[in-house]
Structure formats: C-alpha cells, structure tokens
C-alpha cells in the first residue's frame, strides 16, 4: 500500500517517475503526486485520483531528480491536499507506512508549524525542515529516530543533487540503470530500468545520485546489500491480450501451480530438516492467504496427521499464542510484506517456533524473518485481488503436506495442470454472474474443504463487485443464515466431495425451497443431473478431494470477475483497497 519512486538521472525525471508510479498503482490509487528538483528549486504536482490524473501536468516538471507517490489513504481522506509529496522549506518527501506517534510529534515539536494536510506523513517533512543542520543524511537520521511506526521515505532537498531514502518496516529497493539510479517500493516500478536491485534493511538509509548509490546502516556506516536480479520485466507486466489483469492472472493459475512445483526442490531439504519433531502446525496469513491456509489445514491433517490450525495473522499476533520449539508456524503471504503476517512470524520466531514463509516475493521482509522459505512461483500479481497466488499457495502448502507426511506429492500436482487450464479457459460463468449481479446478496456454501473454498469465493466477489456476500458451512445455513434467503438472494454451492455430496445437497434444497436462486459448482455427475432443471450448474473436472480447490476456486474467481464487469466495476482496482498492506 502506497507506492514510492525516486530517481537521480542523467535525463529528465518526471516521465520516468510517472511510468514507475503507473506500475505501482496496485499499492493504492487514492491520489498521486510527483516532486522534482531543478537548479535548487522544488516543483510539485499532485492530484486526487489515479496516477493518470498526472498525465498532462507531470511533463511540466523540469529536473533530473525527483520523487513520486501513489497513495492508499490511511490518515486523512483522499484529496489533493492529502496527496504526497509534502514540502516544507528546502524539502519534499513521499512516505509509505504509518507514523503512529504523529499527534505526539505535532504537540511536542511542531506546535507552531503550518500543516497543510490531515496526514501523518506531513510531520516528516516538517521535522526535516525544523532540524535541518545542512547535512541531509544526518538530519534524516535524527528525524527517523523520532518516528514510531513504519516508514519508507524518499526525500529531495534543495541543497543536494540527488535523493535520500530511509526504511523501517516498509519496503524500499534501490537499483542502477542506464539513465541513472533509483529507489522504489517494489520491483515493477523499475522493470525495464534496472536489471538488478538491492533491498534495504530496516533502519537503513540511502543516498542516490546520478553517479551512484550509497547505503548506510542505522549508525550511518556505509554498508553493502546484496545485488539480486530484478524479476519484474516489462514482458511479465503486460496484459497479454486480456482486458484486465484479473482475467490474465486467473488464467495463469495453472502455470503458478506448475512453476511452484518446479522450484520446490530448492526448499525441500531445508523443510525436511526444520520439520523434524514438529507436533503442531499453525498456518497464518491475512485475507486470501489465510483462506489458502484454511484449505491446507484439511490436507495437512489428513496426510500428516499432525494437528493443524489456521489463524488470521492480525489475531494471532495479539492473543499471546501458545507456541514453542515443536510448533511449526507457516506464514503465508503473496507480497511477503503484509504487516500483520510479518509480525506474526516475528512473534513465532521469538517464541522459538520453527517458521516457514510461503511467499510470491523472493526478497520480501517475511522471507528474511523465516527459517525457511517455500517459494510460490506465480510471477508478479498486479490485480489487487489475489488469484493465481492463491493457487500457488495451495500448491506450495500441498508439497509441504507431502514432506510432513513423508510422501512425494509432486505427481498429483503435475496431473492437475490440464484440468486447471480447462477450467480457467472454458468455463462459462455468464449465467451465474448475471444472477449475482442482480442479487441482494450472495451466499457461498460448502462443507469441509469446499467450505474453505467458499470463503475465498465470497471474499473475491465482495472485493471486486461490492455485492454483500458471506461464505458459510453448508450445514450451518439452517442455524440462522437461512433467514436471509428470499427470491433476491443467490447461493453458490460448491460440491466436490462424493463423501459429503449427500449432505451438501440439503443446503441446495433449503435455499430453493425459500425461493433463493442457486448455482452449483460440482464435479459430481449425479449432483449435476439432480439439480440441472432447478439451478445453474457449473461442471468442473474431478481432481480428487484435496486438489479440488485448484479448480473450484478458479470457477469462483471467474464469477467474481464477470460479476464486476456486469456492474461496471474495475476488477483490478477495487474501491478502498490496495495490495501489500504494510500497515496495521
Ligand atoms: C484478496 C486479497 C487480500 C490479500 C491480503 C494478504 O483478494 O488480495 O485479502 O490476500 O491482503 O496479502 P498478502 O498475501 O500479500 O499477505
């Protein structure tokens, strides 16, 4: 959430910054702004709305040095005034994170400063202005020592021909390219600009000029941070002929599964070593990542017979959890930057638990906290709603289940590729999407692993279509939620297990008898036959009970996508949301 870009170039900076911000827009799209430095003068343009709001004015900015920001509002509503960059005296800054003590800082040090916004971030530039001692780096260090919370900051100063950056708990990478040197929140901003990047560590600072990049630790000693390839390239950020990233990424799920399988060997040995003597497992994450943990809990317990719980990371970290040396905590996160998940992993480490990270971001904070990383190889996911990364997480966790059970499950996953492709390419979802788009609410129902998938189907639909929705265990419907069913309601019932089909179909009957509309997603012929005249049937391939989520979830993602389109929503940038939630 919130994307920052900075550069010191041998050419004009504003269009490069604009291009970088476009690539970071998945991190927030409430407002955008750019500041450049030319002959000691700082100029700023900023506007409420998406980055494209800057398209015409960004080119007015002169200068080879600049910073830019795309915002997801936390403190202060989306508006021009609350858009970054903020300026004071000789400085302009952009910030990603939250300054938790901003009220105290304002009261204690800045009571006479003329604030122009409602944001927490503006205190940073006011403090820089107040404490400036002629040295950008030492002043930035002093200001950072006053801040509590999280920050990735990029600064320009009228006295310095470059930019300065500071990092604590929010990500910053730096890189060099043919035109000069860069800093950014994430690799896509530097796709096509830098072949290699370095990741700043907490408390690091950087000074970036057109000649080079210097990185300093918290004591301002110059340090080296490893140089790694930038995996984001212009080619893997393209839409590939799809109208939206969401569709492109749903279609890429089979590759996410295959590639995750292909790289698992890089972690397998370490996972085996780490998991000796484990007697309890906690899967933790937020949103979709948590939902993939709910799926994995089912097969880990079945295969490995080790008690396993799934916990929302933001709850786990505040409940004084019971974990110890024989507990394995698996922290799941597409971005590897979600604040609650990273902190949950840190907490587990500090309690001596073994920690595995399952991430789609090889250089992320979560990876650096974990004992071992199981990579999800889904490639960059741009749509705010997670789709292919969910499939990759399910695959990675399935392989982990294999290690815990002492079985090689790679064959199972390889076999799934064709049915997955078939589902994402050929499933006709239009009748269900039409039903959902006209409904007052959509209830996703299932039992056991189908219930775990139903929760994800519901999250996806509400996220991109804004239709009220709940995921519910099919057997629980009659204990309260049935009161919500009338002719305006839709139930999407997932039935993939022969074992439970006889039970799940009761829920279909219960909804139909209250005049609700029903769609059944099933691989079971007898169920399809039984309801074909009373419900919309989405037939999916039979992939066995524990891998069925890889196909049923694709059908549910397609329902969410097509419903969003019918309602004229932008599925890639749902209102109020951002990818990579780096604040609490
Ligand atoms: C939903 C979605 C979010 C994320 C959640 C965790 O479509 O994308 O619920 O799953 O914010 O994000 P990561 O996986 O980056 O930790």
Coordinates of C-alpha atoms and ligand atoms in Angstrom, one line a residue:
X1 CA 0.0 0.0 0.0
X2 CA 1.3 3.4 -1.1
X3 CA 4.0 3.2 -3.7
X4 CA 7.0 5.4 -3.8
X5 CA 9.5 6.0 -6.6
X6 CA 12.6 8.3 -6.6
X7 CA 15.4 8.8 -9.1
X8 CA 18.5 10.8 -9.9
X9 CA 19.1 10.6 -13.6
X10 CA 21.2 11.9 -16.5
X11 CA 17.9 12.9 -18.2
X12 CA 14.5 14.4 -17.3
X13 CA 12.9 12.5 -14.4
X14 CA 9.2 13.3 -14.4
X15 CA 8.1 10.8 -17.2
X16 CA 10.2 8.0 -15.6
X17 CA 8.6 8.7 -12.2
X18 CA 5.2 8.8 -13.8
X19 CA 5.8 5.4 -15.5
X20 CA 7.1 3.9 -12.2
X21 CA 4.0 5.1 -10.4
X22 CA 1.8 3.5 -13.0
X23 CA 3.5 0.2 -12.2
X24 CA 2.9 0.7 -8.5
X25 CA -0.7 1.6 -8.7
X26 CA -1.8 -1.7 -7.3
X27 CA -0.4 -0.3 -4.0
X28 CA -3.0 2.5 -3.9
X29 CA -4.9 4.8 -6.2
X30 CA -6.5 7.5 -4.0
X31 CA -4.1 10.2 -5.2
X32 CA -0.7 10.6 -6.9
X33 CA 2.0 13.2 -7.0
X34 CA 5.5 14.0 -8.2
X35 CA 8.1 16.5 -7.0
X36 CA 11.3 17.3 -9.0
X37 CA 14.4 19.3 -8.3
X38 CA 15.9 21.6 -10.9
X39 CA 18.6 24.2 -10.2
X40 CA 17.8 24.2 -6.5
X41 CA 14.1 24.6 -7.0
X42 CA 11.5 22.0 -6.0
X43 CA 8.3 21.8 -8.1
X44 CA 5.3 19.6 -7.2
X45 CA 2.2 18.4 -9.0
X46 CA -0.3 16.2 -7.1
X47 CA -3.9 15.3 -7.5
X48 CA -6.6 13.1 -6.0
X49 CA -7.4 10.0 -8.1
X50 CA -5.4 7.6 -10.1
X51 CA -1.9 8.2 -11.4
X52 CA -3.3 9.1 -14.8
X53 CA -4.6 12.3 -13.2
X54 CA -1.0 13.5 -13.5
X55 CA -0.6 12.6 -17.2
X56 CA -0.9 16.1 -18.5
X57 CA 0.8 18.0 -15.7
X58 CA 3.8 15.7 -15.0
X59 CA 5.5 16.7 -18.2
X60 CA 5.6 20.4 -16.9
X61 CA 8.1 19.4 -14.3
X62 CA 11.8 20.1 -15.1
X63 CA 14.7 18.4 -13.5
X64 CA 16.6 15.2 -13.5
X65 CA 15.9 14.4 -9.8
X66 CA 12.6 13.6 -8.4
X67 CA 10.3 11.6 -6.2
X68 CA 6.7 10.3 -6.7
X69 CA 3.9 8.7 -4.7
X70 CA 0.7 6.8 -5.3
X71 CA -1.5 6.8 -2.2
X72 CA -3.8 4.4 -0.3
X73 CA -5.4 6.7 2.3
X74 CA -4.8 5.8 6.0
X75 CA -4.7 9.1 7.8
X76 CA -6.8 11.8 6.0
X77 CA -9.4 11.3 3.3
X78 CA -8.4 11.0 -0.4
X79 CA -7.9 14.7 -1.6
X80 CA -5.5 17.0 -3.4
X81 CA -4.3 18.4 -0.1
X82 CA -3.6 15.0 1.4
X83 CA -1.7 13.8 -1.7
X84 CA 2.0 13.3 -1.4
X85 CA 4.7 14.8 -1.9
X86 CA 4.6 17.2 1.1
X87 CA 7.0 20.2 1.1
X88 CA 8.5 22.4 3.8
X89 CA 11.5 24.8 3.5
X90 CA 14.1 23.1 1.4
X91 CA 12.5 19.6 1.4
X92 CA 9.9 17.5 -0.3
X93 CA 9.1 13.9 0.9
X94 CA 7.0 10.9 0.0
X95 CA 6.2 8.3 2.6
X96 CA 4.7 4.7 2.7
X97 CA 3.8 3.5 6.2
X98 CA 2.2 4.9 9.3
X99 CA 3.7 7.4 11.8
X100 CA 1.9 6.2 14.9
X101 CA 3.2 9.0 17.1
X102 CA 2.3 11.8 14.7
X103 CA 0.0 13.5 17.2
X104 CA 2.6 13.5 20.0
X105 CA 5.3 14.8 17.5
X106 CA 3.0 17.6 16.4
X107 CA 2.3 18.5 20.0
X108 CA 5.8 18.3 21.3
X109 CA 7.9 19.6 18.4
X110 CA 5.7 21.2 15.7
X111 CA 3.1 23.2 17.5
X112 CA 4.0 26.3 15.5
X113 CA 4.2 24.5 12.1
X114 CA 1.6 25.4 9.5
X115 CA 0.2 21.9 8.5
X116 CA -1.4 21.8 5.1
X117 CA -2.9 18.2 5.3
X118 CA -4.6 15.8 7.6
X119 CA -1.9 13.1 7.0
X120 CA 0.5 11.6 9.5
X121 CA 3.3 11.8 6.8
X122 CA 3.5 15.6 6.8
X123 CA 5.2 15.5 10.2
X124 CA 8.3 14.0 8.5
X125 CA 8.9 17.0 6.2
X126 CA 8.1 19.5 9.0
X127 CA 10.6 17.8 11.2
X128 CA 13.2 17.8 8.4
X129 CA 12.7 21.5 8.0
X130 CA 12.9 22.2 11.7
X131 CA 16.0 20.2 12.4
X132 CA 18.0 20.7 9.2
X133 CA 21.7 21.1 10.0
X134 CA 23.0 21.5 6.4
X135 CA 23.5 17.7 6.1
X136 CA 20.6 15.8 4.6
X137 CA 21.7 12.3 5.8
X138 CA 22.3 13.2 9.5
X139 CA 19.1 15.3 9.6
X140 CA 17.1 12.4 8.1
X141 CA 18.6 10.1 10.7
X142 CA 17.6 12.4 13.5
X143 CA 14.1 12.7 12.2
X144 CA 13.7 9.0 11.8
X145 CA 14.9 8.5 15.4
X146 CA 11.8 10.4 16.5
X147 CA 9.3 8.4 14.4
X148 CA 7.3 5.4 15.7
X149 CA 5.5 3.1 13.3
X150 CA 6.7 2.2 9.8
X151 CA 8.2 4.1 7.0
X152 CA 9.7 4.0 3.6
X153 CA 10.7 7.6 2.9
X154 CA 12.2 9.3 -0.2
X155 CA 13.4 12.9 0.2
X156 CA 14.6 15.6 -2.1
X157 CA 16.4 18.7 -0.7
X158 CA 17.2 21.9 -2.5
X159 CA 20.9 21.6 -1.3
X160 CA 21.5 18.0 -2.6
X161 CA 21.8 16.8 -6.2
X162 CA 20.1 13.5 -5.5
X163 CA 17.6 11.8 -3.2
X164 CA 17.8 10.3 0.2
X165 CA 15.8 7.3 1.4
X166 CA 15.1 5.7 4.8
X167 CA 13.4 2.4 5.6
X168 CA 11.8 0.8 8.6
X169 CA 9.2 -2.0 8.2
X170 CA 8.0 -0.7 4.8
X171 CA 9.9 -1.9 1.8
X172 CA 12.4 0.0 -0.4
X173 CA 14.6 -1.3 -3.1
X174 CA 17.3 0.6 -4.9
X175 CA 18.9 -0.1 -8.3
X176 CA 21.1 1.3 -11.1
X177 CA 20.3 1.6 -14.8
X178 CA 21.5 3.1 -18.0
X179 CA 19.8 6.5 -17.2
X180 CA 20.8 6.8 -13.5
X181 CA 19.9 5.5 -10.1
X182 CA 16.5 4.7 -8.5
X183 CA 14.6 3.8 -5.4
X184 CA 11.1 2.3 -5.3
X185 CA 8.7 0.4 -3.1
X186 CA 8.7 -2.6 -5.4
X187 CA 10.4 -4.2 -8.4
X188 CA 7.7 -3.5 -11.0
X189 CA 8.5 0.3 -10.8
X190 CA 12.0 -0.5 -12.0
X191 CA 11.0 -3.1 -14.7
X192 CA 13.0 -2.2 -17.8
X193 CA 15.0 0.4 -15.9
X194 CA 17.2 -1.8 -13.6
X195 CA 18.3 -5.3 -14.3
X196 CA 19.5 -5.7 -10.7
X197 CA 18.2 -4.4 -7.4
X198 CA 19.2 -4.3 -3.7
X199 CA 16.8 -4.5 -0.9
X200 CA 17.3 -2.0 2.0
X201 CA 17.1 -3.5 5.5
X202 CA 15.3 -2.0 8.5
X203 CA 17.0 1.2 9.8
X204 CA 19.0 1.6 6.5
X205 CA 19.4 4.9 4.7
X206 CA 20.5 5.5 1.1
X207 CA 21.9 8.5 -0.8
X208 CA 21.2 8.2 -4.5
X209 CA 22.8 10.5 -7.1
X210 CA 23.1 10.1 -10.8
X211 CA 26.6 8.8 -10.2
X212 CA 25.8 6.1 -7.7
X213 CA 24.0 4.7 -4.7
X214 CA 25.4 4.6 -1.2
X215 CA 23.7 2.6 1.5
X216 CA 24.2 3.2 5.2
X217 CA 23.1 1.3 8.3
X218 CA 21.4 2.8 11.3
X219 CA 24.8 4.2 12.6
X220 CA 25.5 5.7 9.2
X221 CA 28.3 3.3 8.4
X222 CA 28.4 2.6 4.7
X223 CA 27.2 -1.0 4.1
X224 CA 26.7 -3.4 1.2
X225 CA 23.4 -5.0 0.5
X226 CA 23.3 -8.0 -1.9
X227 CA 22.6 -7.3 -5.6
X228 CA 19.9 -9.5 -7.0
X229 CA 18.2 -9.8 -10.4
X230 CA 15.0 -7.7 -10.8
X231 CA 12.4 -10.4 -11.6
X232 CA 9.9 -7.8 -12.8
X233 CA 10.3 -7.3 -16.6
X234 CA 8.2 -5.2 -19.0
X235 CA 7.1 -8.6 -20.6
X236 CA 5.7 -10.1 -17.4
X237 CA 3.8 -6.9 -16.5
X238 CA 1.9 -6.8 -19.8
X239 CA -1.8 -7.6 -20.1
X240 CA -1.2 -10.4 -22.6
X241 CA -4.3 -9.6 -24.7
X242 CA -6.6 -9.7 -21.7
X243 CA -8.8 -6.6 -20.8
X244 CA -7.8 -6.8 -17.1
X245 CA -5.0 -8.2 -15.0
X246 CA -7.6 -10.2 -13.0
X247 CA -8.5 -12.3 -16.0
X248 CA -4.9 -12.7 -17.1
X249 CA -3.9 -13.8 -13.7
X250 CA -6.9 -16.2 -13.2
X251 CA -5.7 -17.8 -16.5
X252 CA -2.1 -18.0 -15.2
X253 CA -3.1 -20.2 -12.2
X254 CA -2.1 -23.5 -13.9
X255 CA 1.4 -22.0 -14.5
X256 CA 1.6 -20.8 -10.9
X257 CA 1.0 -24.3 -9.8
X258 CA 3.4 -25.9 -12.2
X259 CA 6.2 -23.4 -11.5
X260 CA 5.7 -23.7 -7.8
X261 CA 6.1 -27.4 -8.1
X262 CA 9.2 -26.9 -10.3
X263 CA 11.1 -24.8 -7.7
X264 CA 10.1 -26.7 -4.6
X265 CA 13.3 -28.7 -4.7
X266 CA 15.2 -25.6 -3.7
X267 CA 13.5 -25.7 -0.3
X268 CA 12.7 -29.3 0.2
X269 CA 15.9 -30.4 2.0
X270 CA 15.7 -27.5 4.5
X271 CA 12.0 -28.0 5.0
X272 CA 12.6 -31.7 5.9
X273 CA 15.3 -30.7 8.4
X274 CA 13.2 -28.0 10.0
X275 CA 10.1 -30.1 10.4
X276 CA 11.7 -33.0 12.4
X277 CA 9.8 -33.3 15.7
X278 CA 7.0 -31.0 14.8
X279 CA 3.9 -31.8 16.8
X280 CA 1.7 -28.9 16.0
X281 CA 1.2 -26.6 13.0
X282 CA -0.2 -23.1 12.7
X283 CA -0.9 -21.6 9.3
X284 CA -1.2 -17.9 9.4
X285 CA -1.9 -15.1 6.9
X286 CA -4.5 -12.4 6.0
X287 CA -7.3 -12.4 3.5
X288 CA -6.8 -14.8 0.6
X289 CA -3.5 -16.0 2.1
X290 CA -5.4 -17.0 5.3
X291 CA -8.0 -18.7 3.2
X292 CA -5.3 -20.8 1.5
X293 CA -4.3 -21.8 5.0
X294 CA -7.8 -23.0 5.7
X295 CA -7.6 -25.2 2.6
X296 CA -4.2 -26.5 3.5
X297 CA -5.3 -27.4 7.1
X298 CA -7.5 -30.0 5.6
X299 CA -4.9 -31.9 3.6
X300 CA -2.1 -31.4 6.1
X301 CA -4.1 -33.0 8.8
X302 CA -5.3 -35.8 6.5
X303 CA -1.9 -36.7 5.1
X304 CA 0.4 -35.9 8.1
X305 CA -2.0 -36.5 11.0
X306 CA -0.4 -33.5 12.8
X307 CA -2.9 -31.1 14.5
X308 CA -3.1 -28.0 12.4
X309 CA -4.8 -24.7 12.9
X310 CA -5.3 -21.7 10.6
X311 CA -5.2 -18.3 12.3
X312 CA -5.7 -14.8 10.9
X313 CA -2.3 -13.1 11.4
X314 CA -3.7 -9.9 12.9
X315 CA -5.4 -12.0 15.6
X316 CA -2.6 -14.5 16.2
X317 CA -0.1 -11.8 17.0
X318 CA -2.2 -10.2 19.7
X319 CA -3.6 -13.3 21.5
X320 CA -0.5 -14.4 23.4
X321 CA -0.4 -17.6 21.3
X322 CA 0.8 -20.9 22.7
X323 CA 3.8 -21.8 20.6
X324 CA 7.1 -23.5 21.3
X325 CA 10.0 -25.3 19.9
X326 CA 7.9 -28.1 18.4
X327 CA 5.4 -25.8 16.8
X328 CA 5.7 -25.1 13.1
X329 CA 4.3 -21.7 12.1
X330 CA 3.7 -21.3 8.4
X331 CA 3.3 -17.6 7.4
X332 CA 1.6 -17.3 4.1
X333 CA 1.7 -14.0 2.1
X334 CA 1.7 -13.2 -1.6
X335 CA 3.7 -10.0 -1.1
X336 CA 5.7 -11.1 1.9
X337 CA 5.2 -7.5 3.2
X338 CA 1.8 -7.7 5.0
X339 CA 2.5 -6.1 8.3
X340 CA 0.3 -8.5 10.4
X341 CA 1.8 -11.6 8.8
X342 CA 5.4 -10.4 9.1
X343 CA 4.8 -9.5 12.8
X344 CA 3.1 -12.9 13.4
X345 CA 6.2 -14.6 12.0
X346 CA 8.5 -12.5 14.1
X347 CA 6.4 -13.3 17.2
X348 CA 6.5 -17.0 16.4
X349 CA 10.3 -16.9 16.0
X350 CA 10.8 -15.1 19.3
X351 CA 8.8 -17.9 21.0
X352 CA 11.2 -20.5 19.5
X353 CA 8.7 -21.9 17.0
X354 CA 10.0 -23.0 13.6
X355 CA 8.9 -20.6 10.9
X356 CA 8.3 -21.3 7.2
X357 CA 7.4 -18.4 4.9
X358 CA 5.3 -19.2 1.8
X359 CA 5.6 -16.1 -0.4
X360 CA 5.5 -15.0 -4.0
X361 CA 8.1 -12.3 -3.4
X362 CA 11.7 -13.7 -3.1
X363 CA 13.2 -10.6 -1.5
X364 CA 10.4 -9.8 1.0
X365 CA 10.6 -9.0 4.7
X366 CA 8.8 -12.2 5.5
X367 CA 11.4 -14.2 3.8
X368 CA 14.1 -12.6 5.9
X369 CA 12.3 -13.4 9.1
X370 CA 11.6 -17.1 8.3
X371 CA 13.9 -20.1 8.9
X372 CA 13.0 -21.5 5.5
X373 CA 11.1 -20.1 2.5
X374 CA 8.8 -22.2 0.3
X375 CA 8.6 -20.1 -2.9
X376 CA 5.3 -19.6 -4.7
X377 CA 6.4 -19.0 -8.3
X378 CA 3.3 -17.3 -9.6
X379 CA 5.1 -14.3 -11.1
X380 CA 4.1 -10.7 -10.4
X381 CA 0.5 -10.4 -9.4
X382 CA -0.8 -6.9 -10.4
X383 CA -4.6 -7.1 -9.8
X384 CA -5.4 -6.1 -6.2
X385 CA -7.5 -9.2 -5.8
X386 CA -5.3 -12.3 -5.3
X387 CA -6.0 -15.1 -7.8
X388 CA -3.0 -17.0 -9.2
X389 CA -1.1 -16.6 -6.0
X390 CA -3.9 -18.4 -4.1
X391 CA -3.4 -21.4 -6.5
X392 CA 0.4 -21.2 -6.0
X393 CA -0.1 -21.1 -2.2
X394 CA -2.3 -24.1 -2.3
X395 CA 0.3 -26.0 -4.4
X396 CA 3.2 -24.9 -2.1
X397 CA 1.3 -26.0 1.0
X398 CA 0.4 -29.3 -0.6
X399 CA 4.0 -30.0 -1.2
X400 CA 4.7 -29.1 2.4
X401 CA 2.0 -31.6 3.5
X402 CA 3.9 -34.2 1.4
X403 CA 7.1 -33.5 3.3
X404 CA 5.3 -33.7 6.7
X405 CA 3.7 -37.0 5.6
X406 CA 6.8 -38.4 4.1
X407 CA 5.2 -38.6 0.7
X408 CA 6.1 -37.1 -2.7
X409 CA 3.0 -35.4 -3.9
X410 CA 4.5 -33.6 -7.0
X411 CA 2.9 -36.1 -9.3
X412 CA -0.6 -35.2 -8.0
X413 CA 0.1 -31.6 -8.7
X414 CA 1.5 -32.2 -12.2
X415 CA -1.6 -34.1 -13.1
X416 CA -3.8 -31.1 -12.2
X417 CA -2.4 -28.8 -14.9
X418 CA -4.7 -29.9 -17.7
X419 CA -8.0 -29.7 -15.7
X420 CA -6.9 -26.3 -14.3
X421 CA -6.3 -25.0 -17.8
X422 CA -9.6 -26.4 -18.9
X423 CA -11.4 -24.7 -16.1
X424 CA -9.9 -21.2 -16.5
X425 CA -10.2 -21.2 -20.3
X426 CA -13.5 -22.9 -20.9
X427 CA -15.9 -22.5 -18.0
X428 CA -19.0 -20.5 -19.0
X429 CA -19.9 -18.4 -16.0
X430 CA -22.2 -15.9 -17.5
X431 CA -25.5 -17.2 -16.2
X432 CA -24.1 -17.2 -12.6
X433 CA -22.6 -13.8 -12.9
X434 CA -25.9 -12.5 -14.2
X435 CA -27.7 -13.9 -11.2
X436 CA -25.1 -12.5 -8.8
X437 CA -25.2 -9.0 -10.4
X438 CA -29.0 -8.8 -9.8
X439 CA -29.0 -10.2 -6.3
X440 CA -29.3 -8.6 -2.9
X441 CA -26.6 -10.9 -1.5
X442 CA -24.6 -14.0 -2.5
X443 CA -24.0 -16.9 -0.1
X444 CA -21.1 -19.3 -0.8
X445 CA -21.7 -22.6 0.8
X446 CA -19.7 -25.8 1.1
X447 CA -18.6 -28.5 3.5
X448 CA -15.1 -29.2 4.7
X449 CA -12.5 -28.3 2.0
X450 CA -15.4 -26.9 -0.1
X451 CA -16.3 -24.6 2.8
X452 CA -12.7 -23.2 2.8
X453 CA -13.0 -22.5 -0.9
X454 CA -16.4 -21.0 -0.4
X455 CA -14.9 -18.4 2.0
X456 CA -12.4 -17.4 -0.8
X457 CA -15.2 -17.2 -3.4
X458 CA -17.1 -14.9 -1.1
X459 CA -14.1 -12.7 -0.4
X460 CA -13.4 -12.4 -4.1
X461 CA -17.0 -11.5 -5.1
X462 CA -17.4 -8.8 -2.4
X463 CA -14.0 -7.4 -3.1
X464 CA -14.4 -6.7 -6.8
X465 CA -18.3 -6.4 -7.2
X466 CA -19.2 -4.8 -3.8
X467 CA -22.2 -7.2 -3.5
X468 CA -22.7 -8.2 0.1
X469 CA -21.6 -11.8 0.5
X470 CA -20.8 -14.5 3.1
X471 CA -19.1 -17.8 2.9
X472 CA -20.8 -20.3 5.1
X473 CA -20.6 -24.0 6.0
X474 CA -23.5 -25.7 4.2
X475 CA -24.6 -27.4 7.3
X476 CA -24.8 -24.2 9.3
X477 CA -27.2 -22.5 7.0
X478 CA -30.3 -23.6 8.8
X479 CA -28.9 -22.3 12.1
X480 CA -29.5 -18.6 11.3
X481 CA -28.4 -17.5 7.9
X482 CA -31.3 -19.1 6.1
X483 CA -33.3 -16.1 7.4
X484 CA -31.5 -14.0 4.8
X485 CA -32.7 -16.2 1.8
X486 CA -35.5 -14.9 -0.4
X487 CA -36.1 -14.6 -4.1
X488 CA -33.4 -11.8 -4.3
X489 CA -30.7 -14.0 -2.8
X490 CA -28.2 -16.3 -4.6
X491 CA -26.5 -19.3 -3.1
X492 CA -23.4 -20.6 -4.8
X493 CA -22.9 -24.2 -3.5
X494 CA -19.6 -26.0 -4.0
X495 CA -19.8 -29.8 -4.0
X496 CA -16.7 -31.6 -4.9
X497 CA -16.6 -34.5 -2.4
X498 CA -18.6 -37.7 -3.1
X499 CA -18.2 -38.3 0.6
X500 CA -20.2 -35.2 1.6
X501 CA -22.3 -34.7 -1.5
X502 CA -25.4 -36.2 0.1
X503 CA -25.2 -33.7 2.9
X504 CA -24.3 -30.6 0.9
X505 CA -27.2 -31.1 -1.4
X506 CA -29.5 -30.5 1.5
X507 CA -28.4 -26.9 1.5
X508 CA -29.3 -26.6 -2.2
X509 CA -32.8 -27.8 -1.4
X510 CA -33.2 -25.5 1.6
X511 CA -32.3 -22.4 -0.5
X512 CA -34.5 -23.5 -3.4
X513 CA -37.5 -24.1 -1.1
X514 CA -37.1 -20.5 0.2
X515 CA -37.2 -19.2 -3.4
X516 CA -33.5 -18.4 -3.5
X517 CA -31.5 -18.8 -6.7
X518 CA -28.8 -21.4 -6.8
X519 CA -25.7 -22.2 -8.7
X520 CA -23.9 -25.5 -8.0
X521 CA -20.2 -25.9 -8.8
X522 CA -19.6 -29.6 -8.9
X523 CA -17.5 -32.4 -10.4
X524 CA -20.1 -35.0 -9.5
X525 CA -22.3 -36.1 -12.3
X526 CA -25.2 -37.2 -10.1
X527 CA -25.4 -33.8 -8.4
X528 CA -25.3 -32.0 -11.8
X529 CA -28.1 -34.3 -13.0
X530 CA -30.2 -33.9 -9.9
X531 CA -30.2 -30.1 -10.0
X532 CA -29.9 -29.3 -13.7
X533 CA -33.5 -28.0 -14.0
X534 CA -33.6 -26.1 -10.8
X535 CA -30.1 -24.5 -10.5
X536 CA -27.4 -23.2 -12.8
X537 CA -24.8 -26.0 -12.9
X538 CA -21.1 -25.2 -13.4
X539 CA -19.4 -28.5 -14.1
X540 CA -15.7 -28.7 -13.2
X541 CA -13.2 -31.6 -13.7
X542 CA -12.8 -34.1 -10.9
X543 CA -9.4 -33.6 -9.3
X544 CA -9.9 -35.6 -6.1
X545 CA -11.0 -34.2 -2.8
X546 CA -7.8 -32.4 -1.8
X547 CA -6.9 -30.8 -5.0
X548 CA -10.4 -29.8 -6.0
X549 CA -9.8 -26.2 -4.6
X550 CA -7.5 -25.6 -7.5
X551 CA -10.3 -25.9 -10.0
X552 CA -13.4 -24.8 -7.9
X553 CA -11.6 -21.6 -6.9
X554 CA -10.9 -20.7 -10.5
X555 CA -14.6 -21.0 -11.3
X556 CA -15.4 -18.8 -8.2
X557 CA -12.8 -16.2 -9.3
X558 CA -14.3 -16.1 -12.8
X559 CA -17.8 -15.5 -11.2
X560 CA -16.4 -12.5 -9.2
X561 CA -14.6 -11.2 -12.3
X562 CA -17.6 -11.4 -14.6
X563 CA -20.0 -10.0 -12.0
X564 CA -17.7 -7.0 -11.5
X565 CA -17.7 -6.4 -15.3
X566 CA -21.5 -6.6 -15.4
X567 CA -21.7 -3.9 -12.7
X568 CA -19.1 -1.7 -14.4
X569 CA -16.5 -2.1 -11.6
X570 CA -12.8 -2.0 -12.3
X571 CA -11.8 -5.5 -11.1
X572 CA -8.1 -4.6 -11.0
X573 CA -8.6 -1.7 -8.6
X574 CA -11.5 -2.3 -6.3
X575 CA -12.5 0.8 -4.3
X576 CA -10.9 1.4 -0.9
X577 CA -8.3 -1.4 -1.3
X578 CA -4.7 -1.8 -2.1
X579 CA -2.3 -4.7 -2.5
X580 CA 0.5 -5.2 0.0
X581 CA -1.0 -4.0 3.3
X582 CA 2.2 -2.8 5.0
X583 CA 0.4 -1.1 7.9
X584 CA -1.9 -2.4 10.7
Ligands
LIG1 C1 -7.9 -10.5 -1.5 C2 -6.5 -10.1 -1.3 C3 -6.2 -9.8 0.1 C4 -4.7 -10.4 0.4 C5 -4.3 -10.0 1.8 C6 -2.9 -10.6 2.2 O1 -8.1 -10.8 -2.9 O2 -5.7 -10.0 -2.1 O3 -7.1 -10.4 1.0 O4 -4.8 -11.8 0.3 O5 -4.2 -8.6 1.9 O6 -2.0 -10.2 1.3 P1 -0.6 -10.9 1.2 O7 -0.9 -12.3 0.6 O8 0.3 -10.1 0.3 O9 0.0 -11.0 2.6

